[in-house]
Coordinates of C-alpha atoms in Angstrom, one line a residue:
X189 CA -48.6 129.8 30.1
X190 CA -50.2 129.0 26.8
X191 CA -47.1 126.3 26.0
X192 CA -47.9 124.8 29.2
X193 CA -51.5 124.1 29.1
X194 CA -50.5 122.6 25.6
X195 CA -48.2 120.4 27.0
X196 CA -50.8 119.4 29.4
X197 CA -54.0 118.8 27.3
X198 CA -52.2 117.6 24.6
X199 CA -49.1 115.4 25.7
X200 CA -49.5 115.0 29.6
X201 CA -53.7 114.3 29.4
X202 CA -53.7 110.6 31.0
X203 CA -52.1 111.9 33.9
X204 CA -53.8 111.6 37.6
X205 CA -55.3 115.6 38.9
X206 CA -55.6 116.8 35.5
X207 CA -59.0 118.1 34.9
X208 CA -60.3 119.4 32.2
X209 CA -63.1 121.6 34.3
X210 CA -60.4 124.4 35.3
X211 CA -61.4 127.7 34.7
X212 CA -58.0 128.3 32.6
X213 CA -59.0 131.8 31.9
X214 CA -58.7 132.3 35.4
X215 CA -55.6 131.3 36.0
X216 CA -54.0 132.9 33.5
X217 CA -55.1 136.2 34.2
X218 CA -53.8 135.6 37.9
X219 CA -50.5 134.5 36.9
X220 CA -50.1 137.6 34.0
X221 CA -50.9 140.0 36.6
X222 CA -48.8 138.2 39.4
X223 CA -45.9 137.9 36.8
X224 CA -46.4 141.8 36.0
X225 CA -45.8 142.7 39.4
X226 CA -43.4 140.7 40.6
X227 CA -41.0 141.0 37.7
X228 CA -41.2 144.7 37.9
X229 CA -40.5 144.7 41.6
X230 CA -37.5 142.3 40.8
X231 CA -36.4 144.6 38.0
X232 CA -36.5 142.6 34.8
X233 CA -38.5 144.5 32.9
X234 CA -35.1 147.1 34.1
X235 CA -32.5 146.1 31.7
X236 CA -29.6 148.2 33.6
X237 CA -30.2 146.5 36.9
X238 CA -29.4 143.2 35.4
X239 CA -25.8 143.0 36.7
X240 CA -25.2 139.0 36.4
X241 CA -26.2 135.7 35.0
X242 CA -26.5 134.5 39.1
X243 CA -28.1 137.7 39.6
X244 CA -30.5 137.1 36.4
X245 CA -31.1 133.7 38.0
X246 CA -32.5 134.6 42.0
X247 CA -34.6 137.3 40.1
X248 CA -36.3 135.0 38.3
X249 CA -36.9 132.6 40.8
X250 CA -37.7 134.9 43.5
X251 CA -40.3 136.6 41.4
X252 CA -41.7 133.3 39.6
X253 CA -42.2 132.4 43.3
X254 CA -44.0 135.7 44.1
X255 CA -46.6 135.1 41.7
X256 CA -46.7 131.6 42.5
X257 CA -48.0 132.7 46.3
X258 CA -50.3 135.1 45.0
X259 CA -51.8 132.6 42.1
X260 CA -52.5 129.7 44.8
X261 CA -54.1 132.7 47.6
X262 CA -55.9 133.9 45.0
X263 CA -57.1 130.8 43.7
X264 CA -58.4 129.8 47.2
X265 CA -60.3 133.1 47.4
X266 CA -62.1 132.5 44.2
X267 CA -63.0 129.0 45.7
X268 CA -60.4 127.4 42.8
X269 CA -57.8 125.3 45.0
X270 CA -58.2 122.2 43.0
X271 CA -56.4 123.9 40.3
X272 CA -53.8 121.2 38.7
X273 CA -50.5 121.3 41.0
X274 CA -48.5 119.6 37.7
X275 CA -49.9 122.9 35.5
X276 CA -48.6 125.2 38.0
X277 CA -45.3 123.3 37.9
X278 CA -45.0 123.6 33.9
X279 CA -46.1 127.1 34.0
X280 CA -43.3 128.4 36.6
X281 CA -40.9 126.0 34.8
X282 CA -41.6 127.3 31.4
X283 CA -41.3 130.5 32.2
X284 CA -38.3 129.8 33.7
X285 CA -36.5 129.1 31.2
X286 CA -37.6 131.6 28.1
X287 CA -37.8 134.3 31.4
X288 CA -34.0 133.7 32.2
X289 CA -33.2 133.1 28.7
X290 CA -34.6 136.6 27.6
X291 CA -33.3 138.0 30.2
X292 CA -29.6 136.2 29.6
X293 CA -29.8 137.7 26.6
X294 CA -30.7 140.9 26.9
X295 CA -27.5 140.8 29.5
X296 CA -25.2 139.4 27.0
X297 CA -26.1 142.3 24.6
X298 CA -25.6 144.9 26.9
X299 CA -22.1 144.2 27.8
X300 CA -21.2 142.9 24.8
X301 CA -18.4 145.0 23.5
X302 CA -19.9 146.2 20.3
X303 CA -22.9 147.7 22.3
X304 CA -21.4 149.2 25.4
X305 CA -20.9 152.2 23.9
X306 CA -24.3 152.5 22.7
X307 CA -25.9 151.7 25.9
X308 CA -23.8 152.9 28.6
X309 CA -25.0 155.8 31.1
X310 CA -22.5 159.0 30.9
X311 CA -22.5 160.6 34.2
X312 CA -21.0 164.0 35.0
X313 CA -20.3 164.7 38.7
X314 CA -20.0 167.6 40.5
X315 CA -17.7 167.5 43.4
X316 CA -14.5 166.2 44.2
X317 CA -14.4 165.4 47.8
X318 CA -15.3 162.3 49.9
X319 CA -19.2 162.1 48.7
X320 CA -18.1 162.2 45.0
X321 CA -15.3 159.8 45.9
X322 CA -18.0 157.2 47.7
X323 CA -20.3 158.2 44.4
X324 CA -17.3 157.0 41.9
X325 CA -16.5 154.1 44.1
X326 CA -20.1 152.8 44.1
X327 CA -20.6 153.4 40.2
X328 CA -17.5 151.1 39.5
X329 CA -18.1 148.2 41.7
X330 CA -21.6 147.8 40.8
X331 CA -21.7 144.8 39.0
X332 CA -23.2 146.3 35.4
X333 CA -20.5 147.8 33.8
X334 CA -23.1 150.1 32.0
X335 CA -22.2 153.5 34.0
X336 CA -19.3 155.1 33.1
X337 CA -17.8 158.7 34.6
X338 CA -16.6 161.1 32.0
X339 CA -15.4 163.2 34.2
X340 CA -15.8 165.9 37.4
X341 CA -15.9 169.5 38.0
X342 CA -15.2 171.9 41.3
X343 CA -16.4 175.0 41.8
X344 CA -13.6 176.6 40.0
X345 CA -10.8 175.3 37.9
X346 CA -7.8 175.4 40.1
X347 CA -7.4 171.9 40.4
X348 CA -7.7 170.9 36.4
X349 CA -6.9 167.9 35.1
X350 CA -6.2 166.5 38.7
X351 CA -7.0 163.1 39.3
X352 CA -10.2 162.4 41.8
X353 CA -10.4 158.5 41.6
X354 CA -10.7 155.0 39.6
X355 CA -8.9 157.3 36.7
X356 CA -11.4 159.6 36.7
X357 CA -10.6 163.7 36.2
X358 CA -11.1 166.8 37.1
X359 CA -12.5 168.4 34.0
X360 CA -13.0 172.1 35.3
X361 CA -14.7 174.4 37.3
X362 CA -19.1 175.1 37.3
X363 CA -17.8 177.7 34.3
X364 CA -17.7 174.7 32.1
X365 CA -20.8 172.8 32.8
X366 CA -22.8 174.6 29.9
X367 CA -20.3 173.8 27.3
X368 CA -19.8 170.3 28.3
X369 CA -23.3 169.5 28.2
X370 CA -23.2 171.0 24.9
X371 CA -20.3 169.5 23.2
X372 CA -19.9 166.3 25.1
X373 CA -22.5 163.3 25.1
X374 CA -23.5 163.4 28.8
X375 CA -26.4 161.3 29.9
X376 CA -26.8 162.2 33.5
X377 CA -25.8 164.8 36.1
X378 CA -25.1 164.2 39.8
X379 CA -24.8 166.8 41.8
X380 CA -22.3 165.2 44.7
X381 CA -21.7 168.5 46.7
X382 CA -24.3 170.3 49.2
X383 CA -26.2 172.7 46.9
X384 CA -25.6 175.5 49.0
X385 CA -22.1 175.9 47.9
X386 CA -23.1 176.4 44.3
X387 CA -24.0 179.6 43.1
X388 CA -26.5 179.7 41.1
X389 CA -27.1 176.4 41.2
X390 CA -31.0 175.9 39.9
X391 CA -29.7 177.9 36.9
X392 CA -27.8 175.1 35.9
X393 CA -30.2 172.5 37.1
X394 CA -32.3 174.3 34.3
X395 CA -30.1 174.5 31.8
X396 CA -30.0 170.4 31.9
X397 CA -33.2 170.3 32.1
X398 CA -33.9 172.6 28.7
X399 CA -31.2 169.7 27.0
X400 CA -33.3 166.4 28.1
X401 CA -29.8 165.5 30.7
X402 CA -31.3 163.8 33.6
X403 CA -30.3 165.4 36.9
X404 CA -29.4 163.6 40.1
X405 CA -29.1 165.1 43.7
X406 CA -27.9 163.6 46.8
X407 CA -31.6 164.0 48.8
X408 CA -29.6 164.7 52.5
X409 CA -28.5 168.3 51.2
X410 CA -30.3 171.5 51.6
X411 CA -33.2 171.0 49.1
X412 CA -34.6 174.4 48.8
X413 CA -32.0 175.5 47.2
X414 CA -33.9 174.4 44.2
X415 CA -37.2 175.0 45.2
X416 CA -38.4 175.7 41.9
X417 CA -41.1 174.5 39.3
X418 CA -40.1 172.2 36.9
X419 CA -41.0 172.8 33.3
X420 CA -40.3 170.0 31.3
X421 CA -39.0 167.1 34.1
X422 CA -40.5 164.9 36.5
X423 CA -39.0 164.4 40.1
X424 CA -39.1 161.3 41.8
X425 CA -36.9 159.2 44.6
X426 CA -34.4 156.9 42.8
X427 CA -32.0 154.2 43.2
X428 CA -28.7 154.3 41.2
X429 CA -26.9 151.2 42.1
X430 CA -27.3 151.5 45.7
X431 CA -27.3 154.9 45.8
X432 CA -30.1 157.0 46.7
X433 CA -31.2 160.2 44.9
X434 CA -33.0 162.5 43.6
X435 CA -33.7 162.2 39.9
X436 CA -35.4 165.2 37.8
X437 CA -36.2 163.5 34.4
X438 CA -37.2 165.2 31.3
X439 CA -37.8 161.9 29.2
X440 CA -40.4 159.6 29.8
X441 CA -39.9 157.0 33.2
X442 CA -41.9 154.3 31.7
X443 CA -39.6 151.6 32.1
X444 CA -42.0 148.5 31.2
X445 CA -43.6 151.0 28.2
X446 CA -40.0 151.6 27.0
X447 CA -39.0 148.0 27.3
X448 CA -42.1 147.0 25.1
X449 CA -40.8 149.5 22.4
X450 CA -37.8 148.3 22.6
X451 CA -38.8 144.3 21.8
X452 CA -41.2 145.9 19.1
X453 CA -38.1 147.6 17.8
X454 CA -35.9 145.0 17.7
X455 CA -39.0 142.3 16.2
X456 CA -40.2 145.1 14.0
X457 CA -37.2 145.3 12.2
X458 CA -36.3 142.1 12.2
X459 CA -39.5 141.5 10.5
X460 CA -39.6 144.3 8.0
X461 CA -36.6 143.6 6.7
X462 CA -37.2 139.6 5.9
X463 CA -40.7 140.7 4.5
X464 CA -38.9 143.9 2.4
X465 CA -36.1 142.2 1.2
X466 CA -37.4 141.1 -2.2
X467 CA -38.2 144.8 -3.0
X468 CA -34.8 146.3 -1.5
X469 CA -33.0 143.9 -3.6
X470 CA -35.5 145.4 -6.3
X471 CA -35.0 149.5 -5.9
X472 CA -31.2 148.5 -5.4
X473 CA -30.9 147.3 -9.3
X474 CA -33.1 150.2 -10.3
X475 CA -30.9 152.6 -8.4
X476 CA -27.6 151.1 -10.4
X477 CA -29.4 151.4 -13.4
X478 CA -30.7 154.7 -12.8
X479 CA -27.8 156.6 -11.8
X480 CA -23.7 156.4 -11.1
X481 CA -23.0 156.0 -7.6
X482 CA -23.0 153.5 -4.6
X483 CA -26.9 151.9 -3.9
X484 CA -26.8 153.4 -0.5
X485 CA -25.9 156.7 0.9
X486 CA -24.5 157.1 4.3
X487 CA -24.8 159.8 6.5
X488 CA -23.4 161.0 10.2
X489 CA -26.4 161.7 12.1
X490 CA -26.9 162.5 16.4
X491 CA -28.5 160.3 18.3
X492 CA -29.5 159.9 22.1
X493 CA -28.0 163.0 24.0
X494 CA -25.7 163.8 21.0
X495 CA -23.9 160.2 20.0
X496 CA -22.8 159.8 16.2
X497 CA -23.8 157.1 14.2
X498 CA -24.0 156.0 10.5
X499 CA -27.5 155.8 8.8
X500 CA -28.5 153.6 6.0
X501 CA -30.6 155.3 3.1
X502 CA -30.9 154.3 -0.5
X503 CA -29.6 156.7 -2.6
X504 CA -31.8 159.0 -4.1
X505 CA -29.3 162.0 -5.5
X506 CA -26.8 162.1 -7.5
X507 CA -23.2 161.2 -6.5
X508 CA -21.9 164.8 -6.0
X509 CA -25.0 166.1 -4.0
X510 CA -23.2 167.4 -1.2
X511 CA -20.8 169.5 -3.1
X512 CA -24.0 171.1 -5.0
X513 CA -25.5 172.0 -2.2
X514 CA -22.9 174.8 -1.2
X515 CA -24.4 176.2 -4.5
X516 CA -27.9 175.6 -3.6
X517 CA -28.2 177.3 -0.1
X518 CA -29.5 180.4 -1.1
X519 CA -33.0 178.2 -2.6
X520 CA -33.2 176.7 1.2
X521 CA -37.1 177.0 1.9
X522 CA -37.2 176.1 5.9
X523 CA -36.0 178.1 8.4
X524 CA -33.5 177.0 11.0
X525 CA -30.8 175.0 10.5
X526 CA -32.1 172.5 8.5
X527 CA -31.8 172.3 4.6
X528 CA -34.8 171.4 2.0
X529 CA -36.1 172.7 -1.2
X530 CA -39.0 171.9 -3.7
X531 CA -37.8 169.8 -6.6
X532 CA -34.4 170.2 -5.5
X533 CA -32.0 168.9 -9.0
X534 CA -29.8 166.9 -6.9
X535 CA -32.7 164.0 -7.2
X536 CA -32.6 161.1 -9.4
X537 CA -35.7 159.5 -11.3
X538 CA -36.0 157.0 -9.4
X539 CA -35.4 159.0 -6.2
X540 CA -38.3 161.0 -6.6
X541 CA -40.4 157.9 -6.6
X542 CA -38.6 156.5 -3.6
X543 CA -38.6 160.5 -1.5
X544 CA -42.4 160.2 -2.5
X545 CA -43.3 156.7 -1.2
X546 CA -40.8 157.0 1.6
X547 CA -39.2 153.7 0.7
X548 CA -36.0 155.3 0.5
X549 CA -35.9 155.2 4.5
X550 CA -36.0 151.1 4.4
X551 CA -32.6 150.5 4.8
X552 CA -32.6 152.9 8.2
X553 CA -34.1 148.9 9.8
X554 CA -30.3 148.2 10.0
X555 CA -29.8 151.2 12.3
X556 CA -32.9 149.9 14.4
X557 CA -31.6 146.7 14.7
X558 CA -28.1 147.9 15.9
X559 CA -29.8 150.0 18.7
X560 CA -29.0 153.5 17.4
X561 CA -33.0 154.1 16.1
X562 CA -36.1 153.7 17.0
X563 CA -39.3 152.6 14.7
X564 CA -40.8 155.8 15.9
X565 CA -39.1 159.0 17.8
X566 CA -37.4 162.1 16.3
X567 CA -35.9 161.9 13.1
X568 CA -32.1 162.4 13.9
X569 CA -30.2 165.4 12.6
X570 CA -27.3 166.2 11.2
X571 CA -24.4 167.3 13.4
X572 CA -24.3 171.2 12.0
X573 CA -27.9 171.0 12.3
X574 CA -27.6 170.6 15.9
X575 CA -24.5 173.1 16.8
X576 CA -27.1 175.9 15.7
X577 CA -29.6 174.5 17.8
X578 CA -31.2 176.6 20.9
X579 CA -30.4 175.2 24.4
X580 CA -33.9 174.2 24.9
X581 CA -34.2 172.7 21.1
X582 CA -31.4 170.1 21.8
X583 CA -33.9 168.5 24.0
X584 CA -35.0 166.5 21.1
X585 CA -31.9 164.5 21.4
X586 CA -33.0 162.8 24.7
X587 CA -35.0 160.4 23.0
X588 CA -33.7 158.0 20.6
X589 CA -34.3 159.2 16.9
X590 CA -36.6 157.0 15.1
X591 CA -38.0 156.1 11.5
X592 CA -41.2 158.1 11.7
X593 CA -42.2 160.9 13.6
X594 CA -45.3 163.5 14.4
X595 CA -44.2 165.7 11.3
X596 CA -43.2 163.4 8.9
X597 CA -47.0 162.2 8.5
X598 CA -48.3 166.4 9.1
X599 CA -47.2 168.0 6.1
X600 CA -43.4 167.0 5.9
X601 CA -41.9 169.8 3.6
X602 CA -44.9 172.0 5.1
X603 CA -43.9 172.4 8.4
X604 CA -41.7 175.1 9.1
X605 CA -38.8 174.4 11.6
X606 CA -40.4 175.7 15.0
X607 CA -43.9 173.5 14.4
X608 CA -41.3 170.4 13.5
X609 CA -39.4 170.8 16.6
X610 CA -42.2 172.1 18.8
X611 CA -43.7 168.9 17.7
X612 CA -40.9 166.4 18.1
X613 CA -41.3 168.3 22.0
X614 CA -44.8 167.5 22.4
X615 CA -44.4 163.6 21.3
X616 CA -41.5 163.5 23.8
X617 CA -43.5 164.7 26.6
X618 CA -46.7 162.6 25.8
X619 CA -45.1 159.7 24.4
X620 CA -46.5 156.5 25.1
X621 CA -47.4 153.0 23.3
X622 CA -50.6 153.8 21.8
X623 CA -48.6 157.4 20.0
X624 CA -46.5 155.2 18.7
X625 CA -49.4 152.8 17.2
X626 CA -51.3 155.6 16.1
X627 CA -47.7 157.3 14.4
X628 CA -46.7 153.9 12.7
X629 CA -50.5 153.9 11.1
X630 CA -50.5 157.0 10.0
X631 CA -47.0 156.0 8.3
X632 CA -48.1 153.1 6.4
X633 CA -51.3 155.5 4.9
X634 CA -48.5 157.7 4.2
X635 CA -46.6 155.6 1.9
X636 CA -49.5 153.8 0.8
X637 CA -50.7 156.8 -0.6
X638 CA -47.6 158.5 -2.0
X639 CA -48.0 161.4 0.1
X640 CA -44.2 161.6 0.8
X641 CA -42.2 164.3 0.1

């Protein structure tokens, strides 16, 4: 909108019904809040339902052209109707194109091979029979590519290993939910069998729910069977790809809130690591110098719902630090499964300086940008960390693991393992935009004041 009235005033000024009287303010207000709506009623602000560059295309139009309608009706209400027809055109066609091209994008990323794994949707089903057939059948001709069945179970496990349909399996009987939530990565649950055949079915419903899984029921069977009170998730009517369910979510549904993280991810980054660059390069030579070993160290960590990735730190122990910490777990001073002590003798001279102003965590901007972190979330733990974690603990996983978090900027070392966790709880259950702001603040005092670990 701004680019266009540029274009106008500055390039396109001599031309006939271009006055210079509008109320601009006006209109761009009405077209923001027109665009707002309509794109999220179109879904673009919905990565997942982008399933096509045609697709991409109507959406665009079709909401550009449900703002348009409510711009001009609004604009006759507020007495404004000789508003400039040529800015209206350079508005909808700008858009247009850096609209489609985002959202093109965005597309192209998603089912790019390097990120499908990253970003597609795990679904367990439960049931075998004609609903979960119709249910695979669905998933797989949607156009996105993004869902992907690992895998069904019956109500026992007579029928193991059986084939159901599209090459997906039968993985087991209800026996073997709990341990597949557990030790497979398992975004999602559909429950595509009438719930009254289940025993003790809002026991397992609730054991998802203590792990973050998101929970989907076909809403034409027997509901109260799991007429029960929520703690943690939210229950709401949704579509998946045509399908209509119920969906008990644990982790936030903002969908245009998450979308903005995500772009200030992504830009945030990007950003930080053209502006740090100079120093990185910097603390790399100093590492070298200090110490034998390779500038970075890399390390398996969990991610969303329990995927393994690589992160990116610079080195601040010495080479050998993981063998001498066998010898060290006796000094361990948190509770839990996690591992820290006070001037632990594994750290270099110059790692002290970097554990202290946190700048060792710079190189973790490579993880953001590849989609596996987050500027802000959970820190992400390490995988025997998490196989000693409580049901209800591995909840933390549900959101992706970010940079900085609630207890790195409230005591760090301080906090003993419950607080940390009961924490990373609380941010996933309030999180919002403004958390985030207010986290990334308290960061940046953080390191500007050396109050690190």
């Amino acid at each position: 909108m701004v680019a266009a009235y540029i274009l106008k005033k500055d390039f396109l000024g001599g031309y006939s019904g271009l006055s210079e009287n509008e109320n601009y303010f006006l209109v761009f207000f009405l077209m923001f809040l027109g665009c707002y709506v309509s794109f999220n009623f179109f879904g673009l602000y919905r990565a997942r339902e982008l399933r096509s560059i045609p697709n991409i295309l109507v959406k665009v139009l079709l909401a550009l052209g449900s703002a348009s309608i409510f711009l001009i009706v609004s604009l006759y209400i507020f007495h404004q109707a000789d508003i400039s027809r040529l800015l209206l055109l350079l508005i909808n066609s700008i858009a247009f194109v850096l609209v489609s091209l985002r959202a093109i994008l965005t597309y192209k990323y998603l089912h790019s091979g390097s990120s499908r794994e990253k970003n597609s949707v795990n679904i367990l089903i439960i049931g075998s029979k004609e609903r979960a057939k119709e249910t695979i059948k669905t998933i797989y001709s949607a156009p996105t590519n993004l869902l992907n069945v690992v895998g069904c179970l019956e109500l026992d496990d007579r029928r193991k290993g059986q084939d159901v349909v599209e090459g997906v399996k039968i993985l087991g009987g209800m026996n073997s939910f709990c341990s597949l939530l557990l030790n497979e990565v398992i975004d999602e649950v559909i429950f595509a069998i009438p719930l009254k055949k289940i025993p003790n079915v809002t026991s397992y419903i609730k054991f998802a729910e203590k792990l973050g899984i998101r929970i989907r029921i076909m809403p034409d069977w027997q509901l109260q069977k799991i007429m029960f009170r929520p703690e943690t998730a939210s229950i709401t009517f949704d579509d998946l790809v045509g399908l209509p369910t119920l969906l008990l979510s644990s982790t936030p549904r903002k969908d245009v809130q998450l979308l903005i993280k995500n772009i200030i991810d992504y830009v945030g980054a990007g950003l930080g690591l053209l502006i740090m660059s100079p120093l990185m390069l910097i603390i790399a030579i100093l590492i070298k110098l200090d110490s034998s070993g390779p500038v970075f160290f890399i390390q398996e960590r969990v991610g969303v719902n329990g995927r393994h990735f690589k992160l990116y730190k610079f080195r601040t122990m010495v080479k050998n630090a993981e063998e001498l910490k066998k010898k060290l777990e006796q000094q361990n001073e948190m509770d839990g499964p996690v591992f820290k002590i006070k001037n632990d003798p594994r750290i270099t001279r110059i790692g002290k300086i970097l554990r202290k102003t946190s700048l060792d965590e710079l190189p973790q901007l490579f993880n953001v940008l590849r989609g596996e972190m987050s500027l802000v979330g959970p820190r992400p733990p390490l995988p025997n960390e998490v196989e000693k974690y409580e049901p209800h603990q591995r909840r933390r996983l549900s959101m992706k693991p970010g940079l900085t978090c609630i207890w790195q900027v409230s005591g760090r070392n301080d906090v003993d393992f419950d607080s940390w966790m009961k924490m990373d709880l609380e941010y996933i259950d309030n999180w919002s935009l403004l958390l985030d702001l207010k986290l990334i603040f308290r960061t940046m005092l953080v390191v500007l004041l050396g109050t690190g670990r």
